[in-house]
PDB file of C-alpha atoms in Angstrom:
ATOM      1  CA  UNK G  15      -1.460   7.828   0.800  1.00 64.00           C
ATOM      2  CA  UNK G  16      -1.870   5.002  -1.684  1.00 79.00           C
ATOM      3  CA  UNK G  17      -5.616   4.597  -2.650  1.00 88.00           C
ATOM      4  CA  UNK G  18      -5.266   2.568  -5.943  1.00 95.00           C
ATOM      5  CA  UNK G  19      -2.845   0.286  -7.130  1.00 98.00           C
ATOM      6  CA  UNK G  20      -1.839  -1.377 -10.494  1.00 98.00           C
ATOM      7  CA  UNK G  21      -0.729  -4.891 -10.579  1.00 97.00           C
ATOM      8  CA  UNK G  22       0.323  -6.501 -14.043  1.00 96.00           C
ATOM      9  CA  UNK G  23       3.133  -8.707 -12.753  1.00 93.00           C
ATOM     10  CA  UNK G  24       3.255 -12.147 -14.072  1.00 92.00           C
ATOM     11  CA  UNK G  25       3.078 -14.923 -11.604  1.00 89.00           C
ATOM     12  CA  UNK G  26       6.734 -16.187 -12.119  1.00 90.00           C
ATOM     13  CA  UNK G  27       8.070 -12.939 -12.107  1.00 89.00           C
ATOM     14  CA  UNK G  28       6.652 -12.337  -8.625  1.00 87.00           C
ATOM     15  CA  UNK G  29       8.098 -15.654  -7.322  1.00 88.00           C
ATOM     16  CA  UNK G  30      11.483 -14.737  -8.713  1.00 88.00           C
ATOM     17  CA  UNK G  31      11.372 -11.295  -6.841  1.00 89.00           C
ATOM     18  CA  UNK G  32      10.185 -12.716  -3.946  1.00 93.00           C
ATOM     19  CA  UNK G  33      11.057 -15.985  -3.631  1.00 92.00           C
ATOM     20  CA  UNK G  34       7.857 -17.529  -2.818  1.00 93.00           C
ATOM     21  CA  UNK G  35       7.187 -21.205  -2.255  1.00 91.00           C
ATOM     22  CA  UNK G  36       3.823 -20.995  -4.401  1.00 91.00           C
ATOM     23  CA  UNK G  37       2.540 -19.323  -7.302  1.00 89.00           C
ATOM     24  CA  UNK G  38      -0.894 -17.275  -7.445  1.00 91.00           C
ATOM     25  CA  UNK G  39      -2.528 -17.270 -10.795  1.00 86.00           C
ATOM     26  CA  UNK G  40      -3.606 -13.723 -11.514  1.00 87.00           C
ATOM     27  CA  UNK G  41      -4.697 -11.212 -14.297  1.00 92.00           C
ATOM     28  CA  UNK G  42      -3.541  -7.760 -15.022  1.00 96.00           C
ATOM     29  CA  UNK G  43      -5.359  -5.376 -12.820  1.00 97.00           C
ATOM     30  CA  UNK G  44      -5.567  -1.605 -13.375  1.00 98.00           C
ATOM     31  CA  UNK G  45      -7.363  -0.079 -10.753  1.00 98.00           C
ATOM     32  CA  UNK G  46      -7.170  -2.096  -7.386  1.00 98.00           C
ATOM     33  CA  UNK G  47      -9.454  -0.407  -4.862  1.00 97.00           C
ATOM     34  CA  UNK G  48      -9.697  -0.785  -1.308  1.00 97.00           C
ATOM     35  CA  UNK G  49     -11.678  -3.915   0.150  1.00 96.00           C
ATOM     36  CA  UNK G  50     -10.670  -5.684  -2.874  1.00 97.00           C
ATOM     37  CA  UNK G  51      -8.185  -8.427  -2.790  1.00 96.00           C
ATOM     38  CA  UNK G  52      -4.458  -7.746  -3.423  1.00 97.00           C
ATOM     39  CA  UNK G  53      -1.493 -10.292  -3.338  1.00 96.00           C
ATOM     40  CA  UNK G  54       0.696 -10.203  -0.780  1.00 97.00           C
ATOM     41  CA  UNK G  55       3.829 -12.183   0.416  1.00 97.00           C
ATOM     42  CA  UNK G  56       4.677 -13.043   3.917  1.00 97.00           C
ATOM     43  CA  UNK G  57       6.441 -15.837   5.791  1.00 95.00           C
ATOM     44  CA  UNK G  58       4.490 -18.783   7.089  1.00 90.00           C
ATOM     45  CA  UNK G  59       5.985 -21.717   8.707  1.00 85.00           C
ATOM     46  CA  UNK G  60       9.381 -20.781   7.729  1.00 85.00           C
ATOM     47  CA  UNK G  61       8.468 -20.173   3.986  1.00 91.00           C
ATOM     48  CA  UNK G  62       7.367 -17.388   2.070  1.00 94.00           C
ATOM     49  CA  UNK G  63       3.788 -17.781   0.760  1.00 94.00           C
ATOM     50  CA  UNK G  64       1.703 -15.656  -1.801  1.00 95.00           C
ATOM     51  CA  UNK G  65      -1.591 -14.933  -0.591  1.00 95.00           C
ATOM     52  CA  UNK G  66      -4.608 -13.024  -1.521  1.00 96.00           C
ATOM     53  CA  UNK G  67      -5.517 -10.301   1.332  1.00 97.00           C
ATOM     54  CA  UNK G  68      -8.490  -7.753   1.520  1.00 97.00           C
ATOM     55  CA  UNK G  69      -7.217  -4.462   1.244  1.00 98.00           C
ATOM     56  CA  UNK G  70      -8.272  -2.831   4.675  1.00 97.00           C
ATOM     57  CA  UNK G  71      -6.523  -4.051   7.638  1.00 97.00           C
ATOM     58  CA  UNK G  72      -9.033  -5.856  10.411  1.00 97.00           C
ATOM     59  CA  UNK G  73      -6.897  -6.702  13.613  1.00 96.00           C
ATOM     60  CA  UNK G  74      -7.744  -9.965  15.205  1.00 94.00           C
ATOM     61  CA  UNK G  75      -9.074  -8.354  18.254  1.00 94.00           C
ATOM     62  CA  UNK G  76     -12.133  -6.662  16.318  1.00 94.00           C
ATOM     63  CA  UNK G  77     -15.381  -8.095  17.300  1.00 93.00           C
ATOM     64  CA  UNK G  78     -17.283  -7.207  13.884  1.00 92.00           C
ATOM     65  CA  UNK G  79     -15.448  -6.211  10.802  1.00 92.00           C
ATOM     66  CA  UNK G  80     -18.705  -4.380   9.837  1.00 91.00           C
ATOM     67  CA  UNK G  81     -18.270  -2.032  12.723  1.00 92.00           C
ATOM     68  CA  UNK G  82     -14.456  -1.394  12.225  1.00 94.00           C
ATOM     69  CA  UNK G  83     -13.336   1.493  10.260  1.00 95.00           C
ATOM     70  CA  UNK G  84     -11.511   0.862   6.949  1.00 95.00           C
ATOM     71  CA  UNK G  85      -7.756   1.052   7.524  1.00 96.00           C
ATOM     72  CA  UNK G  86      -5.750   0.967   4.056  1.00 97.00           C
ATOM     73  CA  UNK G  87      -2.679   2.779   5.039  1.00 97.00           C
ATOM     74  CA  UNK G  88      -0.415   2.808   8.272  1.00 97.00           C
ATOM     75  CA  UNK G  89       1.808   5.873   8.749  1.00 96.00           C
ATOM     76  CA  UNK G  90       5.412   4.574   9.419  1.00 97.00           C
ATOM     77  CA  UNK G  91       6.067   7.400  12.075  1.00 95.00           C
ATOM     78  CA  UNK G  92       3.236   6.175  14.579  1.00 95.00           C
ATOM     79  CA  UNK G  93       2.491   2.618  13.562  1.00 96.00           C
ATOM     80  CA  UNK G  94       4.520   1.117  16.492  1.00 95.00           C
ATOM     81  CA  UNK G  95       2.222   3.154  18.828  1.00 94.00           C
ATOM     82  CA  UNK G  96      -1.164   2.381  17.510  1.00 95.00           C
ATOM     83  CA  UNK G  97      -3.151  -0.667  18.596  1.00 95.00           C
ATOM     84  CA  UNK G  98      -4.640  -1.398  15.235  1.00 96.00           C
ATOM     85  CA  UNK G  99      -0.807  -2.024  13.787  1.00 97.00           C
ATOM     86  CA  UNK G 100       1.304  -3.038  17.114  1.00 95.00           C
ATOM     87  CA  UNK G 101       1.149  -6.889  16.731  1.00 96.00           C
ATOM     88  CA  UNK G 102       1.202  -7.063  12.988  1.00 97.00           C
ATOM     89  CA  UNK G 103       4.418  -4.769  13.059  1.00 97.00           C
ATOM     90  CA  UNK G 104       5.923  -7.407  15.492  1.00 96.00           C
ATOM     91  CA  UNK G 105       4.573 -10.642  13.663  1.00 96.00           C
ATOM     92  CA  UNK G 106       2.809 -10.059  10.449  1.00 97.00           C
ATOM     93  CA  UNK G 107       4.701  -7.990   8.149  1.00 98.00           C
ATOM     94  CA  UNK G 108       4.200  -8.391   4.554  1.00 98.00           C
ATOM     95  CA  UNK G 109       5.217  -7.298   1.008  1.00 97.00           C
ATOM     96  CA  UNK G 110       2.705  -6.272  -1.747  1.00 97.00           C
ATOM     97  CA  UNK G 111       4.102  -6.346  -5.067  1.00 96.00           C
ATOM     98  CA  UNK G 112       2.998  -3.708  -7.637  1.00 97.00           C
ATOM     99  CA  UNK G 113       3.345  -2.129 -11.054  1.00 97.00           C
ATOM    100  CA  UNK G 114       2.640   1.412  -9.711  1.00 97.00           C
ATOM    101  CA  UNK G 115      -0.165   3.178  -8.146  1.00 98.00           C
ATOM    102  CA  UNK G 116      -2.234   6.086  -8.468  1.00 98.00           C
ATOM    103  CA  UNK G 117      -2.229   9.395  -6.286  1.00 97.00           C
ATOM    104  CA  UNK G 118      -4.534  12.452  -6.760  1.00 96.00           C
ATOM    105  CA  UNK G 119      -3.077  16.104  -6.822  1.00 95.00           C
ATOM    106  CA  UNK G 120      -5.404  18.986  -5.220  1.00 92.00           C
ATOM    107  CA  UNK G 121      -4.992  22.108  -7.423  1.00 90.00           C
ATOM    108  CA  UNK G 122      -5.409  25.776  -6.172  1.00 89.00           C
ATOM    109  CA  UNK G 123      -9.180  25.745  -6.790  1.00 89.00           C
ATOM    110  CA  UNK G 124      -9.570  22.407  -4.781  1.00 90.00           C
ATOM    111  CA  UNK G 125     -10.094  20.196  -7.930  1.00 92.00           C
ATOM    112  CA  UNK G 126      -8.341  16.545  -7.909  1.00 94.00           C
ATOM    113  CA  UNK G 127      -6.237  15.479 -10.639  1.00 95.00           C
ATOM    114  CA  UNK G 128      -4.952  11.606 -10.653  1.00 96.00           C
ATOM    115  CA  UNK G 129      -1.347  10.664 -11.427  1.00 97.00           C
ATOM    116  CA  UNK G 130       0.156   7.214 -12.209  1.00 98.00           C
ATOM    117  CA  UNK G 131       3.547   6.734 -10.282  1.00 98.00           C
ATOM    118  CA  UNK G 132       5.921   4.287 -10.910  1.00 97.00           C
ATOM    119  CA  UNK G 133       9.622   3.636 -10.688  1.00 97.00           C
ATOM    120  CA  UNK G 134      11.310   5.624 -13.277  1.00 96.00           C
ATOM    121  CA  UNK G 135      13.008   2.680 -14.859  1.00 96.00           C
ATOM    122  CA  UNK G 136       9.547   0.916 -14.547  1.00 93.00           C
ATOM    123  CA  UNK G 137      10.682  -1.915 -12.532  1.00 95.00           C
ATOM    124  CA  UNK G 138       8.309  -3.539  -9.965  1.00 95.00           C
ATOM    125  CA  UNK G 139       7.648  -1.897  -6.881  1.00 95.00           C
ATOM    126  CA  UNK G 140       7.621  -3.776  -3.397  1.00 96.00           C
ATOM    127  CA  UNK G 141       5.422  -1.941  -0.829  1.00 97.00           C
ATOM    128  CA  UNK G 142       5.939  -2.591   2.686  1.00 98.00           C
ATOM    129  CA  UNK G 143       2.684  -3.971   4.721  1.00 98.00           C
ATOM    130  CA  UNK G 144       1.186  -5.306   7.568  1.00 98.00           C
ATOM    131  CA  UNK G 145      -1.292  -8.107   7.559  1.00 98.00           C
ATOM    132  CA  UNK G 146      -3.537  -9.914  10.014  1.00 97.00           C
ATOM    133  CA  UNK G 147      -5.749 -12.631  10.061  1.00 96.00           C
ATOM    134  CA  UNK G 148      -9.308 -12.403  11.659  1.00 95.00           C
ATOM    135  CA  UNK G 149     -11.307 -15.166  12.943  1.00 93.00           C
ATOM    136  CA  UNK G 150     -14.848 -15.194  13.709  1.00 89.00           C
ATOM    137  CA  UNK G 151     -17.404 -16.788  16.497  1.00 88.00           C
ATOM    138  CA  UNK G 152     -17.984 -19.606  13.836  1.00 86.00           C
ATOM    139  CA  UNK G 153     -14.515 -20.149  12.865  1.00 85.00           C
ATOM    140  CA  UNK G 154     -14.495 -18.105   9.714  1.00 88.00           C
ATOM    141  CA  UNK G 155     -11.558 -16.281   8.765  1.00 92.00           C
ATOM    142  CA  UNK G 156      -9.995 -13.915   6.161  1.00 94.00           C
ATOM    143  CA  UNK G 157      -6.494 -12.247   5.924  1.00 97.00           C
ATOM    144  CA  UNK G 158      -6.417  -8.387   5.502  1.00 98.00           C
ATOM    145  CA  UNK G 159      -3.806  -5.772   4.985  1.00 98.00           C
ATOM    146  CA  UNK G 160      -2.610  -2.229   5.279  1.00 98.00           C
ATOM    147  CA  UNK G 161       0.285  -0.360   3.195  1.00 98.00           C
ATOM    148  CA  UNK G 162       2.532   1.584   5.008  1.00 98.00           C
ATOM    149  CA  UNK G 163       3.233   5.117   3.982  1.00 97.00           C
ATOM    150  CA  UNK G 164       6.027   7.663   4.294  1.00 97.00           C
ATOM    151  CA  UNK G 165       6.710  11.260   3.615  1.00 97.00           C
ATOM    152  CA  UNK G 166       6.751  11.639  -0.060  1.00 97.00           C
ATOM    153  CA  UNK G 167      10.376  12.196  -1.768  1.00 96.00           C
ATOM    154  CA  UNK G 168      11.153  15.458  -3.643  1.00 96.00           C
ATOM    155  CA  UNK G 169       9.945  13.600  -6.901  1.00 96.00           C
ATOM    156  CA  UNK G 170       6.492  13.341  -5.693  1.00 97.00           C
ATOM    157  CA  UNK G 171       5.851  15.982  -2.973  1.00 96.00           C
ATOM    158  CA  UNK G 172       4.147  18.239  -5.482  1.00 94.00           C
ATOM    159  CA  UNK G 173       1.400  15.935  -6.055  1.00 95.00           C
ATOM    160  CA  UNK G 174       0.802  14.433  -2.472  1.00 96.00           C
ATOM    161  CA  UNK G 175       2.518  14.731   0.984  1.00 95.00           C
ATOM    162  CA  UNK G 176       2.668  10.870   1.558  1.00 96.00           C
ATOM    163  CA  UNK G 177       3.820   7.854  -0.737  1.00 97.00           C
ATOM    164  CA  UNK G 178       3.979   4.072   0.014  1.00 97.00           C
ATOM    165  CA  UNK G 179       7.057   2.506   1.920  1.00 97.00           C
ATOM    166  CA  UNK G 180       8.867   0.689  -0.704  1.00 96.00           C
ATOM    167  CA  UNK G 181      11.508  -1.883   0.013  1.00 96.00           C
ATOM    168  CA  UNK G 182      14.339  -3.442  -2.005  1.00 94.00           C
ATOM    169  CA  UNK G 183      17.123  -6.006  -1.750  1.00 93.00           C
ATOM    170  CA  UNK G 184      18.260  -6.831   1.780  1.00 94.00           C
ATOM    171  CA  UNK G 185      15.460  -4.588   3.102  1.00 95.00           C
ATOM    172  CA  UNK G 186      12.915  -6.892   1.743  1.00 96.00           C
ATOM    173  CA  UNK G 187      14.617  -9.862   3.557  1.00 95.00           C
ATOM    174  CA  UNK G 188      14.717  -7.818   6.776  1.00 96.00           C
ATOM    175  CA  UNK G 189      11.294  -6.792   6.682  1.00 97.00           C
ATOM    176  CA  UNK G 190       9.759 -10.240   6.017  1.00 97.00           C
ATOM    177  CA  UNK G 191      11.885 -11.835   8.505  1.00 96.00           C
ATOM    178  CA  UNK G 192       9.493 -11.481  11.675  1.00 96.00           C
ATOM    179  CA  UNK G 193      11.343 -14.529  13.272  1.00 94.00           C
ATOM    180  CA  UNK G 194      14.742 -12.775  14.092  1.00 95.00           C
ATOM    181  CA  UNK G 195      14.349  -9.222  13.190  1.00 96.00           C
ATOM    182  CA  UNK G 196      12.474  -7.192  15.968  1.00 96.00           C
ATOM    183  CA  UNK G 197       9.889  -4.458  15.016  1.00 95.00           C
ATOM    184  CA  UNK G 198      12.331  -1.555  15.455  1.00 93.00           C
ATOM    185  CA  UNK G 199      14.930  -2.986  13.575  1.00 95.00           C
ATOM    186  CA  UNK G 200      12.597  -3.676  10.582  1.00 95.00           C
ATOM    187  CA  UNK G 201      11.113   0.115  10.651  1.00 94.00           C
ATOM    188  CA  UNK G 202      14.839   1.016  10.128  1.00 92.00           C
ATOM    189  CA  UNK G 203      14.603  -0.278   6.361  1.00 92.00           C
ATOM    190  CA  UNK G 204      11.530   1.549   5.298  1.00 92.00           C
ATOM    191  CA  UNK G 205      11.432   5.345   4.201  1.00 88.00           C
ATOM    192  CA  UNK G 206      10.787   7.302   1.049  1.00 89.00           C
ATOM    193  CA  UNK G 207      12.501   6.136  -2.078  1.00 93.00           C
ATOM    194  CA  UNK G 208      15.638   7.843  -3.003  1.00 94.00           C
ATOM    195  CA  UNK G 209      15.650  11.229  -4.883  1.00 95.00           C
ATOM    196  CA  UNK G 210      15.258  10.784  -8.401  1.00 96.00           C
ATOM    197  CA  UNK G 211      13.788   7.309  -8.696  1.00 97.00           C
ATOM    198  CA  UNK G 212      10.206   7.962  -9.211  1.00 97.00           C
ATOM    199  CA  UNK G 213       8.167   8.814 -11.988  1.00 97.00           C
ATOM    200  CA  UNK G 214       4.709  10.247 -12.331  1.00 97.00           C
ATOM    201  CA  UNK G 215       2.382  11.289 -15.284  1.00 97.00           C
ATOM    202  CA  UNK G 216      -1.389  12.719 -15.265  1.00 97.00           C
ATOM    203  CA  UNK G 217      -4.091  10.198 -16.348  1.00 97.00           C
ATOM    204  CA  UNK G 218      -7.546  10.239 -17.186  1.00 96.00           C
ATOM    205  CA  UNK G 219     -10.200  10.850 -14.387  1.00 96.00           C
ATOM    206  CA  UNK G 220     -11.909   7.618 -15.258  1.00 96.00           C
ATOM    207  CA  UNK G 221      -9.582   6.096 -12.792  1.00 97.00           C
ATOM    208  CA  UNK G 222     -11.586   7.856 -10.117  1.00 96.00           C
ATOM    209  CA  UNK G 223     -14.278   5.046 -10.508  1.00 96.00           C
ATOM    210  CA  UNK G 224     -13.019   1.483  -9.160  1.00 95.00           C
ATOM    211  CA  UNK G 225     -15.316   0.395 -11.828  1.00 96.00           C
ATOM    212  CA  UNK G 226     -13.412   1.286 -14.654  1.00 97.00           C
ATOM    213  CA  UNK G 227     -10.479  -1.103 -15.416  1.00 97.00           C
ATOM    214  CA  UNK G 228      -7.910  -1.500 -18.232  1.00 97.00           C
ATOM    215  CA  UNK G 229      -4.694  -0.343 -19.631  1.00 97.00           C
ATOM    216  CA  UNK G 230      -6.053   2.614 -20.800  1.00 97.00           C
ATOM    217  CA  UNK G 231      -6.119   3.848 -17.446  1.00 97.00           C
ATOM    218  CA  UNK G 232      -2.493   4.535 -17.079  1.00 98.00           C
ATOM    219  CA  UNK G 233      -2.094   6.010 -20.485  1.00 97.00           C
ATOM    220  CA  UNK G 234      -0.617   9.724 -20.121  1.00 97.00           C
ATOM    221  CA  UNK G 235      -2.959  12.799 -20.651  1.00 95.00           C
ATOM    222  CA  UNK G 236      -2.114  16.287 -21.219  1.00 91.00           C
ATOM    223  CA  UNK G 237      -1.541  18.054 -17.982  1.00 78.00           C
ATOM    224  CA  UNK G 238      -4.144  20.393 -16.628  1.00 67.00           C
ATOM    225  CA  UNK G 239      -2.699  23.814 -16.625  1.00 55.00           C
ATOM    226  CA  UNK G 240      -4.382  24.679 -13.439  1.00 52.00           C
ATOM    227  CA  UNK G 241      -2.740  21.484 -11.780  1.00 52.00           C
ATOM    228  CA  UNK G 242       0.750  22.608 -12.443  1.00 50.00           C
ATOM    229  CA  UNK G 243       0.210  26.135 -11.273  1.00 48.00           C
ATOM    230  CA  UNK G 244       1.095  25.530  -7.664  1.00 45.00           C
ATOM    231  CA  UNK G 245       4.466  23.204  -7.397  1.00 45.00           C
ATOM    232  CA  UNK G 246       4.862  23.766  -3.809  1.00 47.00           C
ATOM    233  CA  UNK G 247       4.894  20.471  -1.727  1.00 47.00           C
ATOM    234  CA  UNK G 248       1.497  20.153   0.168  1.00 44.00           C
ATOM    235  CA  UNK G 249       1.191  20.365   3.721  1.00 48.00           C
ATOM    236  CA  UNK G 250       0.343  17.254   5.822  1.00 47.00           C
ATOM    237  CA  UNK G 251      -3.423  16.847   6.725  1.00 46.00           C
ATOM    238  CA  UNK G 252      -4.658  17.186  10.017  1.00 46.00           C
ATOM    239  CA  UNK G 253      -5.700  13.977  11.624  1.00 44.00           C
ATOM    240  CA  UNK G 254      -9.318  13.082  12.192  1.00 43.00           C
ATOM    241  CA  UNK G 255      -9.604  13.265  15.969  1.00 36.00           C
ATOM    242  CA  UNK G 256     -12.159  10.296  15.904  1.00 35.00           C
ATOM    243  CA  UNK G 257      -9.252   8.157  14.422  1.00 34.00           C
ATOM    244  CA  UNK G 258      -6.463   9.135  16.975  1.00 31.00           C
ATOM    245  CA  UNK G 259      -6.262   5.677  18.742  1.00 36.00           C
ATOM    246  CA  UNK G 260      -6.364   3.841  15.619  1.00 33.00           C
ATOM    247  CA  UNK G 261      -3.802   6.051  13.277  1.00 31.00           C
TER     248      UNK G 261
END
């Protein structure tokens, strides 16, 4: 899973990394939560555009977004089969630049401990995502997205069983090319990050509240000895049967 994101990349760095035609002014964010806007990049009329999209995918066929469940992640293994993701996987793939993200580890007592996760060399992350544009009956519209997740690699499996699908190099090119790269080909470029590339450290529980912001949220704190007592990878969580048709 991926439920909070850190984004501190300057606009010029994003344009250089993803070759966008435009720039979006942004301020450093250290605790972006679902339903808030995320910067994403996708191809539009043959050009790459940086856009703001609501974090929480709303497919175009939804009648009323207020009655639709919040979908912030799409499982890579099943997204091609799910109605909420099928069209976006074919025609509306996007990339979400980030500086890192948070994940919560559950200790043997059931307590949750937040960790900040980045590449080990602190280079920017590019997360694979899916977007959709919803249009209302009065012509109102907005863009929304979900971040794709894959099984966690060995660097992170002791924290959580899932991680965002990270893409690099030619993988970015193929993922964003919805004109010539078919969905099944695009899926082949995503997967867990290579072993030994990720780093994580415990952070303050202040990140638990989306109201808290600032660089102090990513500062390492001493690890709780109870949180470190169970290094075995976590098991996959059972799916919610009420969400079977969506996820």
